[in-house]
mmCIF file of C-alpha atoms in Angstrom:
data_model
loop_
_atom_site.group_PDB
_atom_site.id
_atom_site.type_symbol
_atom_site.label_atom_id
_atom_site.label_comp_id
_atom_site.label_asym_id
_atom_site.label_seq_id
_atom_site.Cartn_x
_atom_site.Cartn_y
_atom_site.Cartn_z
ATOM 1 C CA UNK A 1 99.850 61.936 74.175
ATOM 2 C CA UNK A 2 99.615 65.640 74.961
ATOM 3 C CA UNK A 3 102.670 66.932 76.799
ATOM 4 C CA UNK A 4 102.183 68.923 79.952
ATOM 5 C CA UNK A 5 103.117 72.573 80.031
ATOM 6 C CA UNK A 6 106.450 73.206 81.716
ATOM 7 C CA UNK A 7 108.284 76.481 81.835
ATOM 8 C CA UNK A 8 111.525 74.494 81.748
ATOM 9 C CA UNK A 9 110.775 73.595 78.118
ATOM 10 C CA UNK A 10 111.434 77.198 77.115
ATOM 11 C CA UNK A 11 114.742 78.955 76.551
ATOM 12 C CA UNK A 12 116.205 81.158 79.279
ATOM 13 C CA UNK A 13 114.800 84.243 77.519
ATOM 14 C CA UNK A 14 111.391 82.575 77.241
ATOM 15 C CA UNK A 15 111.433 81.675 80.925
ATOM 16 C CA UNK A 16 112.427 85.235 81.818
ATOM 17 C CA UNK A 17 109.558 86.642 79.753
ATOM 18 C CA UNK A 18 106.910 84.288 81.165
ATOM 19 C CA UNK A 19 108.047 84.781 84.763
ATOM 20 C CA UNK A 20 108.267 88.561 84.303
ATOM 21 C CA UNK A 21 104.764 88.708 82.794
ATOM 22 C CA UNK A 22 103.069 86.712 85.542
ATOM 23 C CA UNK A 23 105.124 88.410 88.255
ATOM 24 C CA UNK A 24 104.309 91.875 86.940
ATOM 25 C CA UNK A 25 100.590 91.049 86.749
ATOM 26 C CA UNK A 26 100.553 89.896 90.378
ATOM 27 C CA UNK A 27 102.590 92.841 91.683
ATOM 28 C CA UNK A 28 100.896 95.578 89.654
ATOM 29 C CA UNK A 29 97.456 94.068 90.276
ATOM 30 C CA UNK A 30 98.143 93.924 94.002
ATOM 31 C CA UNK A 31 99.356 97.517 94.098
ATOM 32 C CA UNK A 32 96.370 98.752 92.086
ATOM 33 C CA UNK A 33 93.651 96.881 93.962
ATOM 34 C CA UNK A 34 94.225 98.232 97.465
ATOM 35 C CA UNK A 35 96.811 99.096 100.078
ATOM 36 C CA UNK A 36 96.202 95.744 101.793
ATOM 37 C CA UNK A 37 96.875 93.700 98.647
ATOM 38 C CA UNK A 38 100.013 95.796 98.130
ATOM 39 C CA UNK A 39 100.954 94.876 101.707
ATOM 40 C CA UNK A 40 100.410 91.146 101.104
ATOM 41 C CA UNK A 41 102.389 91.114 97.848
ATOM 42 C CA UNK A 42 105.430 92.869 99.257
ATOM 43 C CA UNK A 43 105.298 91.022 102.559
ATOM 44 C CA UNK A 44 105.547 87.833 100.495
ATOM 45 C CA UNK A 45 108.459 89.160 98.437
ATOM 46 C CA UNK A 46 110.228 90.284 101.613
ATOM 47 C CA UNK A 47 109.737 86.911 103.282
ATOM 48 C CA UNK A 48 111.073 84.905 100.336
ATOM 49 C CA UNK A 49 113.992 87.302 99.807
ATOM 50 C CA UNK A 50 115.054 87.210 103.444
ATOM 51 C CA UNK A 51 114.827 83.421 103.603
ATOM 52 C CA UNK A 52 117.065 83.296 100.520
ATOM 53 C CA UNK A 53 119.597 85.593 102.157
ATOM 54 C CA UNK A 54 119.788 83.452 105.282
ATOM 55 C CA UNK A 55 120.012 80.268 103.208
ATOM 56 C CA UNK A 56 122.925 81.693 101.213
ATOM 57 C CA UNK A 57 124.623 82.795 104.436
ATOM 58 C CA UNK A 58 124.325 79.209 105.650
ATOM 59 C CA UNK A 59 126.087 77.973 102.507
ATOM 60 C CA UNK A 60 129.031 80.149 103.526
ATOM 61 C CA UNK A 61 129.212 78.508 106.930
ATOM 62 C CA UNK A 62 127.250 81.166 108.820
ATOM 63 C CA UNK A 63 124.362 80.259 111.105
ATOM 64 C CA UNK A 64 121.868 83.130 111.226
ATOM 65 C CA UNK A 65 118.470 82.621 112.840
ATOM 66 C CA UNK A 66 116.645 81.959 109.606
ATOM 67 C CA UNK A 67 113.042 81.646 110.800
ATOM 68 C CA UNK A 68 113.284 84.186 113.629
ATOM 69 C CA UNK A 69 115.151 86.668 111.410
ATOM 70 C CA UNK A 70 112.454 86.402 108.746
ATOM 71 C CA UNK A 71 109.798 86.879 111.419
ATOM 72 C CA UNK A 72 111.601 90.029 112.591
ATOM 73 C CA UNK A 73 111.727 91.352 109.036
ATOM 74 C CA UNK A 74 108.013 90.793 108.517
ATOM 75 C CA UNK A 75 107.289 92.378 111.903
ATOM 76 C CA UNK A 76 109.201 95.537 110.938
ATOM 77 C CA UNK A 77 107.396 95.644 107.580
ATOM 78 C CA UNK A 78 104.021 95.199 109.273
ATOM 79 C CA UNK A 79 104.748 97.866 111.895
ATOM 80 C CA UNK A 80 105.805 100.470 109.334
ATOM 81 C CA UNK A 81 102.696 99.749 107.268
ATOM 82 C CA UNK A 82 100.305 100.026 110.220
ATOM 83 C CA UNK A 83 101.987 103.192 111.519
ATOM 84 C CA UNK A 84 101.891 104.835 108.089
ATOM 85 C CA UNK A 85 98.191 103.921 107.784
ATOM 86 C CA UNK A 86 97.750 105.541 111.213
ATOM 87 C CA UNK A 87 96.282 102.366 112.671
ATOM 88 C CA UNK A 88 99.110 102.352 115.214
ATOM 89 C CA UNK A 89 100.952 105.134 116.985
ATOM 90 C CA UNK A 90 104.646 105.682 116.258
ATOM 91 C CA UNK A 91 105.383 104.682 119.856
ATOM 92 C CA UNK A 92 104.949 101.046 118.774
ATOM 93 C CA UNK A 93 108.202 101.311 116.837
ATOM 94 C CA UNK A 94 109.901 100.937 120.211
ATOM 95 C CA UNK A 95 108.771 97.302 120.202
ATOM 96 C CA UNK A 96 111.379 96.607 117.531
ATOM 97 C CA UNK A 97 114.332 97.021 119.894
ATOM 98 C CA UNK A 98 113.424 94.503 122.636
ATOM 99 C CA UNK A 99 112.082 91.947 120.154
ATOM 100 C CA UNK A 100 115.192 92.151 117.939
ATOM 101 C CA UNK A 101 117.326 91.838 121.087
ATOM 102 C CA UNK A 102 115.821 88.396 121.648
ATOM 103 C CA UNK A 103 118.279 87.224 118.987
ATOM 104 C CA UNK A 104 121.013 87.256 121.651
ATOM 105 C CA UNK A 105 118.896 85.197 124.057
ATOM 106 C CA UNK A 106 118.127 82.583 121.406
ATOM 107 C CA UNK A 107 121.778 82.296 120.363
ATOM 108 C CA UNK A 108 122.779 81.843 124.006
ATOM 109 C CA UNK A 109 120.927 78.515 124.065
ATOM 110 C CA UNK A 110 122.257 77.244 120.701
ATOM 111 C CA UNK A 111 124.766 74.692 122.002
ATOM 112 C CA UNK A 112 126.015 73.592 118.556
ATOM 113 C CA UNK A 113 126.874 77.103 117.366
ATOM 114 C CA UNK A 114 130.639 77.578 117.655
ATOM 115 C CA UNK A 115 130.545 81.230 116.515
ATOM 116 C CA UNK A 116 127.271 82.604 117.891
ATOM 117 C CA UNK A 117 128.088 86.276 117.344
ATOM 118 C CA UNK A 118 128.733 85.654 113.665
ATOM 119 C CA UNK A 119 125.241 84.199 113.465
ATOM 120 C CA UNK A 120 123.837 87.195 115.321
ATOM 121 C CA UNK A 121 125.641 89.553 112.936
ATOM 122 C CA UNK A 122 124.244 87.816 109.842
ATOM 123 C CA UNK A 123 120.755 87.768 111.358
ATOM 124 C CA UNK A 124 120.964 91.540 111.793
ATOM 125 C CA UNK A 125 122.504 91.963 108.335
ATOM 126 C CA UNK A 126 119.476 90.238 106.820
ATOM 127 C CA UNK A 127 117.269 92.812 108.514
ATOM 128 C CA UNK A 128 119.266 95.811 107.285
ATOM 129 C CA UNK A 129 119.927 94.439 103.800
ATOM 130 C CA UNK A 130 116.446 93.056 103.009
ATOM 131 C CA UNK A 131 113.758 93.926 105.567
ATOM 132 C CA UNK A 132 114.544 97.608 106.121
ATOM 133 C CA UNK A 133 114.572 98.590 102.394
ATOM 134 C CA UNK A 134 111.232 96.847 101.794
ATOM 135 C CA UNK A 135 109.805 98.446 104.940
ATOM 136 C CA UNK A 136 110.928 101.868 103.741
ATOM 137 C CA UNK A 137 108.703 101.371 100.691
ATOM 138 C CA UNK A 138 105.768 101.787 103.068
ATOM 139 C CA UNK A 139 107.024 105.264 103.919
ATOM 140 C CA UNK A 140 107.378 106.052 100.218
ATOM 141 C CA UNK A 141 103.866 104.970 99.183
ATOM 142 C CA UNK A 142 102.343 106.980 102.046
ATOM 143 C CA UNK A 143 104.626 109.999 101.514
ATOM 144 C CA UNK A 144 101.978 112.164 99.792
ATOM 145 C CA UNK A 145 99.221 113.430 102.125
ATOM 146 C CA UNK A 146 99.763 110.384 104.377
ATOM 147 C CA UNK A 147 97.516 108.276 102.127
ATOM 148 C CA UNK A 148 98.377 105.208 100.080
ATOM 149 C CA UNK A 149 99.107 105.991 96.444
ATOM 150 C CA UNK A 150 99.764 103.191 93.981
ATOM 151 C CA UNK A 151 101.347 105.574 91.461
ATOM 152 C CA UNK A 152 104.524 105.906 93.523
ATOM 153 C CA UNK A 153 105.252 102.190 93.905
ATOM 154 C CA UNK A 154 104.143 101.240 90.385
ATOM 155 C CA UNK A 155 106.091 104.165 88.895
ATOM 156 C CA UNK A 156 109.264 103.132 90.727
ATOM 157 C CA UNK A 157 108.816 99.506 89.664
ATOM 158 C CA UNK A 158 108.226 100.426 86.016
ATOM 159 C CA UNK A 159 111.424 102.487 85.980
ATOM 160 C CA UNK A 160 113.353 99.686 87.689
ATOM 161 C CA UNK A 161 112.036 97.042 85.280
ATOM 162 C CA UNK A 162 112.786 99.276 82.302
ATOM 163 C CA UNK A 163 116.333 99.759 83.570
ATOM 164 C CA UNK A 164 116.835 96.011 84.059
ATOM 165 C CA UNK A 165 115.312 95.109 80.681
ATOM 166 C CA UNK A 166 117.222 97.785 78.768
ATOM 167 C CA UNK A 167 120.473 96.755 80.431
ATOM 168 C CA UNK A 168 119.865 93.071 79.644
ATOM 169 C CA UNK A 169 119.164 93.539 75.934
ATOM 170 C CA UNK A 170 121.736 96.283 75.347
ATOM 171 C CA UNK A 171 124.367 94.288 77.209
ATOM 172 C CA UNK A 172 123.542 91.101 75.298
ATOM 173 C CA UNK A 173 123.601 92.844 71.912
ATOM 174 C CA UNK A 174 126.338 95.451 72.280
ATOM 175 C CA UNK A 175 128.167 94.668 75.530
ATOM 176 C CA UNK A 176 131.937 94.863 75.120
ATOM 177 C CA UNK A 177 133.316 97.287 77.707
ATOM 178 C CA UNK A 178 133.299 95.687 81.152
ATOM 179 C CA UNK A 179 131.539 97.663 83.871
ATOM 180 C CA UNK A 180 132.954 95.917 86.954
ATOM 181 C CA UNK A 181 134.700 92.773 85.772
ATOM 182 C CA UNK A 182 136.061 91.727 89.171
ATOM 183 C CA UNK A 183 132.551 91.389 90.574
ATOM 184 C CA UNK A 184 130.346 90.734 87.522
ATOM 185 C CA UNK A 185 132.182 89.803 84.299
ATOM 186 C CA UNK A 186 129.018 89.903 82.144
ATOM 187 C CA UNK A 187 127.940 93.443 82.996
ATOM 188 C CA UNK A 188 129.033 96.142 80.555
ATOM 189 C CA UNK A 189 128.934 99.904 80.159
ATOM 190 C CA UNK A 190 126.827 99.422 77.044
ATOM 191 C CA UNK A 191 124.272 97.538 79.134
ATOM 192 C CA UNK A 192 124.364 100.241 81.795
ATOM 193 C CA UNK A 193 123.681 102.942 79.191
ATOM 194 C CA UNK A 194 120.893 100.893 77.628
ATOM 195 C CA UNK A 195 119.265 100.552 81.028
ATOM 196 C CA UNK A 196 119.721 104.256 81.744
ATOM 197 C CA UNK A 197 118.056 105.333 78.487
ATOM 198 C CA UNK A 198 115.160 102.920 79.074
ATOM 199 C CA UNK A 199 114.641 104.138 82.648
ATOM 200 C CA UNK A 200 114.693 107.804 81.644
ATOM 201 C CA UNK A 201 112.295 107.082 78.780
ATOM 202 C CA UNK A 202 109.800 105.454 81.140
ATOM 203 C CA UNK A 203 110.222 108.336 83.613
ATOM 204 C CA UNK A 204 109.254 110.812 80.881
ATOM 205 C CA UNK A 205 106.169 108.712 80.095
ATOM 206 C CA UNK A 206 105.230 108.701 83.775
ATOM 207 C CA UNK A 207 105.306 112.508 83.826
ATOM 208 C CA UNK A 208 102.417 112.404 81.336
ATOM 209 C CA UNK A 209 100.167 110.074 83.323
ATOM 210 C CA UNK A 210 101.265 109.931 86.966
ATOM 211 C CA UNK A 211 100.779 113.299 88.632
ATOM 212 C CA UNK A 212 100.948 112.358 92.305
ATOM 213 C CA UNK A 213 104.399 114.006 92.458
ATOM 214 C CA UNK A 214 106.005 116.734 90.360
ATOM 215 C CA UNK A 215 107.433 115.762 86.967
ATOM 216 C CA UNK A 216 111.034 116.503 87.910
ATOM 217 C CA UNK A 217 110.833 114.077 90.818
ATOM 218 C CA UNK A 218 110.194 111.160 88.454
ATOM 219 C CA UNK A 219 113.399 112.043 86.637
ATOM 220 C CA UNK A 220 115.321 112.193 89.918
ATOM 221 C CA UNK A 221 113.874 108.825 90.936
ATOM 222 C CA UNK A 222 114.991 107.432 87.577
ATOM 223 C CA UNK A 223 118.509 108.728 88.275
ATOM 224 C CA UNK A 224 118.469 107.115 91.725
ATOM 225 C CA UNK A 225 117.333 103.775 90.306
ATOM 226 C CA UNK A 226 119.895 103.866 87.492
ATOM 227 C CA UNK A 227 122.799 104.429 89.884
ATOM 228 C CA UNK A 228 121.691 102.788 93.148
ATOM 229 C CA UNK A 229 119.977 99.945 91.299
ATOM 230 C CA UNK A 230 123.161 99.149 89.390
ATOM 231 C CA UNK A 231 125.178 99.149 92.602
ATOM 232 C CA UNK A 232 122.541 96.953 94.228
ATOM 233 C CA UNK A 233 122.984 94.449 91.412
ATOM 234 C CA UNK A 234 126.764 94.553 91.789
ATOM 235 C CA UNK A 235 126.627 94.176 95.573
ATOM 236 C CA UNK A 236 124.427 91.096 95.287
ATOM 237 C CA UNK A 237 126.807 89.717 92.640
ATOM 238 C CA UNK A 238 129.687 90.286 95.083
ATOM 239 C CA UNK A 239 127.757 88.412 97.778
ATOM 240 C CA UNK A 240 127.039 85.465 95.462
ATOM 241 C CA UNK A 241 130.587 85.457 94.132
ATOM 242 C CA UNK A 242 131.965 85.242 97.676
ATOM 243 C CA UNK A 243 130.133 81.938 98.165
ATOM 244 C CA UNK A 244 130.653 80.786 94.568
ATOM 245 C CA UNK A 245 127.066 80.462 93.363
ATOM 246 C CA UNK A 246 125.317 81.812 90.265
ATOM 247 C CA UNK A 247 121.772 82.523 91.472
ATOM 248 C CA UNK A 248 120.323 83.330 94.892
ATOM 249 C CA UNK A 249 117.593 80.723 94.379
ATOM 250 C CA UNK A 250 115.348 78.928 91.897
ATOM 251 C CA UNK A 251 111.995 80.433 92.783
ATOM 252 C CA UNK A 252 111.744 82.594 89.643
ATOM 253 C CA UNK A 253 112.576 80.627 86.447
ATOM 254 C CA UNK A 254 114.843 82.587 84.125
ATOM 255 C CA UNK A 255 115.638 85.112 86.848
ATOM 256 C CA UNK A 256 117.019 82.945 89.644
ATOM 257 C CA UNK A 257 115.764 83.861 93.091
ATOM 258 C CA UNK A 258 113.831 86.734 94.598
ATOM 259 C CA UNK A 259 117.022 88.563 95.560
ATOM 260 C CA UNK A 260 118.231 88.304 91.954
ATOM 261 C CA UNK A 261 115.052 90.008 90.779
ATOM 262 C CA UNK A 262 114.801 92.689 93.473
ATOM 263 C CA UNK A 263 118.465 93.430 94.229
ATOM 264 C CA UNK A 264 118.226 96.828 92.538
ATOM 265 C CA UNK A 265 115.221 97.757 94.653
ATOM 266 C CA UNK A 266 117.018 96.858 97.890
ATOM 267 C CA UNK A 267 119.563 99.631 97.444
ATOM 268 C CA UNK A 268 117.270 102.082 95.621
ATOM 269 C CA UNK A 269 114.445 102.060 98.190
ATOM 270 C CA UNK A 270 116.334 103.896 100.992
ATOM 271 C CA UNK A 271 117.424 106.678 98.618
ATOM 272 C CA UNK A 272 113.971 107.005 97.009
ATOM 273 C CA UNK A 273 112.239 107.164 100.392
ATOM 274 C CA UNK A 274 114.720 109.720 101.760
ATOM 275 C CA UNK A 275 114.281 111.848 98.627
ATOM 276 C CA UNK A 276 110.466 111.787 98.763
ATOM 277 C CA UNK A 277 110.377 112.505 102.496
ATOM 278 C CA UNK A 278 112.897 115.374 102.362
ATOM 279 C CA UNK A 279 111.548 117.034 99.212
#
Protein backbone atom coordinates (compact mmCIF):
# COMPACT_ATOMS: atom_id res chain seq x y z
CA UNK A 1 0.00 0.00 0.00
CA UNK A 2 1.46 3.34 -1.06
CA UNK A 3 2.11 5.64 1.89
CA UNK A 4 0.79 9.16 1.76
CA UNK A 5 3.20 12.06 1.59
CA UNK A 6 3.69 13.76 4.94
CA UNK A 7 6.21 16.44 5.71
CA UNK A 8 6.42 15.00 9.22
CA UNK A 9 8.21 11.96 7.77
CA UNK A 10 11.25 14.11 7.06
CA UNK A 11 13.98 15.25 9.43
CA UNK A 12 13.88 18.75 10.91
CA UNK A 13 16.34 19.93 8.24
CA UNK A 14 14.23 18.32 5.52
CA UNK A 15 11.09 19.99 6.85
CA UNK A 16 12.88 23.33 6.99
CA UNK A 17 14.02 22.97 3.38
CA UNK A 18 10.61 21.95 2.03
CA UNK A 19 8.77 24.67 3.94
CA UNK A 20 11.35 27.29 2.93
CA UNK A 21 11.12 26.29 -0.75
CA UNK A 22 7.33 26.43 -0.95
CA UNK A 23 7.18 29.56 1.20
CA UNK A 24 9.78 31.35 -0.90
CA UNK A 25 7.96 30.43 -4.13
CA UNK A 26 4.69 31.86 -2.81
CA UNK A 27 6.25 35.04 -1.42
CA UNK A 28 8.59 35.78 -4.33
CA UNK A 29 5.91 34.86 -6.87
CA UNK A 30 3.43 37.16 -5.15
CA UNK A 31 5.91 40.03 -5.05
CA UNK A 32 6.86 39.57 -8.70
CA UNK A 33 3.36 39.21 -10.13
CA UNK A 34 1.86 42.51 -9.00
CA UNK A 35 1.51 44.96 -6.15
CA UNK A 36 -1.88 43.45 -5.26
CA UNK A 37 -0.53 39.90 -4.94
CA UNK A 38 2.30 41.32 -2.82
CA UNK A 39 -0.42 42.94 -0.69
CA UNK A 40 -2.34 39.66 -0.28
CA UNK A 41 0.76 37.65 0.62
CA UNK A 42 1.97 40.03 3.30
CA UNK A 43 -1.50 40.71 4.64
CA UNK A 44 -1.75 36.96 5.20
CA UNK A 45 1.65 36.79 6.91
CA UNK A 46 0.72 39.76 9.10
CA UNK A 47 -2.60 38.21 10.08
CA UNK A 48 -1.11 34.85 11.05
CA UNK A 49 1.81 36.48 12.89
CA UNK A 50 -0.43 38.78 14.91
CA UNK A 51 -2.80 35.96 15.84
CA UNK A 52 0.23 34.00 17.05
CA UNK A 53 1.38 36.92 19.18
CA UNK A 54 -2.01 37.28 20.84
CA UNK A 55 -2.25 33.52 21.38
CA UNK A 56 1.15 33.47 23.08
CA UNK A 57 0.15 36.45 25.22
CA UNK A 58 -2.89 34.45 26.32
CA UNK A 59 -0.64 31.57 27.40
CA UNK A 60 1.05 34.03 29.76
CA UNK A 61 -2.26 34.95 31.35
CA UNK A 62 -2.87 38.11 29.33
CA UNK A 63 -6.18 38.75 27.58
CA UNK A 64 -5.62 40.92 24.51
CA UNK A 65 -8.42 41.41 22.00
CA UNK A 66 -7.21 38.75 19.61
CA UNK A 67 -9.68 39.12 16.73
CA UNK A 68 -10.16 42.89 17.02
CA UNK A 69 -6.40 43.46 17.40
CA UNK A 70 -5.72 41.43 14.25
CA UNK A 71 -8.42 43.39 12.44
CA UNK A 72 -6.74 46.64 13.51
CA UNK A 73 -3.39 45.39 12.25
CA UNK A 74 -4.82 44.46 8.86
CA UNK A 75 -6.62 47.81 8.70
CA UNK A 76 -3.36 49.71 9.27
CA UNK A 77 -1.61 47.56 6.65
CA UNK A 78 -4.43 48.15 4.16
CA UNK A 79 -4.49 51.91 4.80
CA UNK A 80 -0.74 52.32 4.30
CA UNK A 81 -0.92 50.31 1.08
CA UNK A 82 -3.82 52.30 -0.36
CA UNK A 83 -2.27 55.64 0.64
CA UNK A 84 1.09 54.70 -0.89
CA UNK A 85 -0.69 53.64 -4.10
CA UNK A 86 -2.40 57.06 -4.00
CA UNK A 87 -5.84 55.49 -4.03
CA UNK A 88 -6.55 57.23 -0.72
CA UNK A 89 -5.49 60.58 0.67
CA UNK A 90 -3.18 60.70 3.69
CA UNK A 91 -6.03 62.26 5.66
CA UNK A 92 -7.51 58.75 6.00
CA UNK A 93 -4.68 57.86 8.36
CA UNK A 94 -6.63 59.81 10.97
CA UNK A 95 -9.16 56.96 10.98
CA UNK A 96 -6.60 54.84 12.82
CA UNK A 97 -6.88 56.79 16.07
CA UNK A 98 -10.65 56.57 16.73
CA UNK A 99 -10.87 52.96 15.53
CA UNK A 100 -7.92 51.84 17.70
CA UNK A 101 -9.51 53.71 20.63
CA UNK A 102 -12.48 51.35 20.39
CA UNK A 103 -10.26 48.86 22.23
CA UNK A 104 -11.06 50.71 25.48
CA UNK A 105 -14.81 50.57 24.80
CA UNK A 106 -14.71 46.84 24.10
CA UNK A 107 -12.67 46.11 27.24
CA UNK A 108 -15.14 48.13 29.31
CA UNK A 109 -17.83 45.53 28.58
CA UNK A 110 -15.62 42.47 29.22
CA UNK A 111 -17.01 41.45 32.61
CA UNK A 112 -14.67 38.46 33.10
CA UNK A 113 -11.47 40.43 32.55
CA UNK A 114 -9.90 41.15 35.94
CA UNK A 115 -7.03 43.22 34.49
CA UNK A 116 -8.54 45.01 31.48
CA UNK A 117 -5.72 47.52 31.03
CA UNK A 118 -3.18 44.72 30.76
CA UNK A 119 -5.26 43.32 27.92
CA UNK A 120 -5.44 46.74 26.30
CA UNK A 121 -1.66 47.11 26.61
CA UNK A 122 -0.99 43.74 24.96
CA UNK A 123 -3.50 44.52 22.20
CA UNK A 124 -1.57 47.70 21.43
CA UNK A 125 1.77 45.89 21.75
CA UNK A 126 0.65 43.46 19.05
CA UNK A 127 0.03 46.42 16.76
CA UNK A 128 3.43 48.03 17.39
CA UNK A 129 5.40 44.78 17.41
CA UNK A 130 3.79 43.06 14.39
CA UNK A 131 1.38 45.24 12.40
CA UNK A 132 3.41 48.46 12.22
CA UNK A 133 6.65 46.83 10.92
CA UNK A 134 4.75 44.96 8.19
CA UNK A 135 2.84 48.14 7.31
CA UNK A 136 6.11 50.05 7.02
CA UNK A 137 7.12 47.62 4.26
CA UNK A 138 4.49 49.33 2.13
CA UNK A 139 6.37 52.60 2.52
CA UNK A 140 9.61 50.85 1.58
CA UNK A 141 8.33 49.21 -1.62
CA UNK A 142 6.83 52.51 -2.79
CA UNK A 143 9.85 54.59 -1.71
CA UNK A 144 11.26 55.04 -5.24
CA UNK A 145 9.22 57.38 -7.47
CA UNK A 146 6.08 56.50 -5.47
CA UNK A 147 5.58 53.35 -7.55
CA UNK A 148 5.64 49.72 -6.46
CA UNK A 149 8.98 48.03 -7.04
CA UNK A 150 9.40 44.34 -6.33
CA UNK A 151 13.20 44.63 -6.27
CA UNK A 152 13.18 46.34 -2.88
CA UNK A 153 11.07 43.76 -1.04
CA UNK A 154 12.61 40.73 -2.77
CA UNK A 155 16.13 42.12 -2.24
CA UNK A 156 15.49 42.63 1.47
CA UNK A 157 14.00 39.15 1.80
CA UNK A 158 16.90 37.50 -0.03
CA UNK A 159 19.38 39.20 2.30
CA UNK A 160 17.32 38.23 5.35
CA UNK A 161 17.01 34.60 4.23
CA UNK A 162 20.72 34.44 3.44
CA UNK A 163 21.50 35.78 6.90
CA UNK A 164 19.21 33.24 8.57
CA UNK A 165 20.50 30.32 6.49
CA UNK A 166 24.17 31.24 6.93
CA UNK A 167 23.68 31.65 10.67
CA UNK A 168 21.90 28.29 10.95
CA UNK A 169 24.54 26.25 9.13
CA UNK A 170 27.56 28.10 10.54
CA UNK A 171 26.13 27.87 14.04
CA UNK A 172 25.35 24.17 13.66
CA UNK A 173 28.79 23.35 12.26
CA UNK A 174 31.11 25.70 14.13
CA UNK A 175 29.07 27.26 16.94
CA UNK A 176 30.98 27.31 20.22
CA UNK A 177 31.06 30.89 21.52
CA UNK A 178 27.67 31.86 22.93
CA UNK A 179 26.15 35.04 21.51
CA UNK A 180 23.51 35.73 24.18
CA UNK A 181 23.25 32.63 26.35
CA UNK A 182 20.76 34.06 28.85
CA UNK A 183 18.17 34.54 26.12
CA UNK A 184 19.10 31.99 23.43
CA UNK A 185 21.60 29.30 24.48
CA UNK A 186 21.94 27.86 20.94
CA UNK A 187 22.93 31.08 19.18
CA UNK A 188 26.66 31.64 18.72
CA UNK A 189 29.06 34.27 17.44
CA UNK A 190 30.17 31.82 14.78
CA UNK A 191 26.58 31.59 13.56
CA UNK A 192 26.26 35.37 13.62
CA UNK A 193 29.39 35.76 11.49
CA UNK A 194 28.23 33.06 9.08
CA UNK A 195 24.95 34.90 8.65
CA UNK A 196 26.74 38.22 8.20
CA UNK A 197 29.02 36.89 5.45
CA UNK A 198 26.07 35.29 3.66
CA UNK A 199 24.00 38.48 3.84
CA UNK A 200 26.84 40.66 2.55
CA UNK A 201 27.52 38.17 -0.24
CA UNK A 202 23.90 38.32 -1.40
CA UNK A 203 23.95 42.13 -1.14
CA UNK A 204 26.94 42.24 -3.50
CA UNK A 205 25.06 39.99 -5.95
CA UNK A 206 22.05 42.29 -5.77
CA UNK A 207 24.22 45.25 -6.78
CA UNK A 208 24.79 43.45 -10.09
CA UNK A 209 21.14 42.83 -10.93
CA UNK A 210 18.88 45.10 -8.86
CA UNK A 211 19.43 48.73 -9.80
CA UNK A 212 16.32 50.36 -8.34
CA UNK A 213 18.54 51.88 -5.61
CA UNK A 214 22.24 52.70 -5.51
CA UNK A 215 24.68 49.85 -4.88
CA UNK A 216 25.87 51.18 -1.53
CA UNK A 217 22.32 51.17 -0.20
CA UNK A 218 22.09 47.39 -0.61
CA UNK A 219 25.17 47.05 1.56
CA UNK A 220 23.67 49.34 4.20
CA UNK A 221 20.44 47.34 4.12
CA UNK A 222 22.49 44.18 4.60
CA UNK A 223 24.14 45.77 7.65
CA UNK A 224 20.73 46.74 9.04
CA UNK A 225 19.38 43.21 8.56
CA UNK A 226 22.47 41.60 10.09
CA UNK A 227 22.24 43.69 13.26
CA UNK A 228 18.52 44.46 13.63
CA UNK A 229 17.53 41.02 12.36
CA UNK A 230 19.71 39.33 14.97
CA UNK A 231 18.22 41.47 17.72
CA UNK A 232 14.74 40.71 16.39
CA UNK A 233 15.50 37.01 16.72
CA UNK A 234 16.80 37.50 20.26
CA UNK A 235 13.82 39.62 21.30
CA UNK A 236 11.38 36.97 20.09
CA UNK A 237 13.44 34.33 21.92
CA UNK A 238 13.16 36.45 25.08
CA UNK A 239 9.39 36.65 24.61
CA UNK A 240 9.07 32.87 24.15
CA UNK A 241 11.44 32.17 27.02
CA UNK A 242 9.33 34.33 29.34
CA UNK A 243 6.35 32.03 28.75
CA UNK A 244 8.48 28.87 28.55
CA UNK A 245 7.72 27.69 25.01
CA UNK A 246 10.02 26.67 22.15
CA UNK A 247 8.15 27.83 19.04
CA UNK A 248 5.58 30.57 18.45
CA UNK A 249 3.37 28.12 16.55
CA UNK A 250 3.22 25.06 14.31
CA UNK A 251 2.11 26.63 11.06
CA UNK A 252 5.50 26.27 9.32
CA UNK A 253 6.99 22.76 9.75
CA UNK A 254 10.68 22.88 10.61
CA UNK A 255 10.49 26.59 11.38
CA UNK A 256 7.80 26.78 14.05
CA UNK A 257 5.35 29.63 13.61
CA UNK A 258 5.15 32.71 11.44
CA UNK A 259 6.78 34.87 14.11
CA UNK A 260 9.70 32.42 14.28
CA UNK A 261 10.25 32.84 10.55
CA UNK A 262 9.75 36.61 10.31
CA UNK A 263 11.10 37.82 13.66
CA UNK A 264 14.16 39.34 12.00
CA UNK A 265 11.98 41.28 9.57
CA UNK A 266 9.86 42.73 12.39
CA UNK A 267 12.78 44.69 13.80
CA UNK A 268 14.58 45.31 10.48
CA UNK A 269 11.60 46.80 8.62
CA UNK A 270 11.40 50.09 10.62
CA UNK A 271 15.12 50.76 10.15
CA UNK A 272 15.09 49.83 6.44
CA UNK A 273 12.06 52.04 5.76
CA UNK A 274 13.54 54.98 7.68
CA UNK A 275 16.82 54.60 5.79
CA UNK A 276 15.17 54.47 2.35
CA UNK A 277 12.87 57.40 3.12
CA UNK A 278 15.62 59.63 4.56
CA UNK A 279 18.28 58.83 1.97
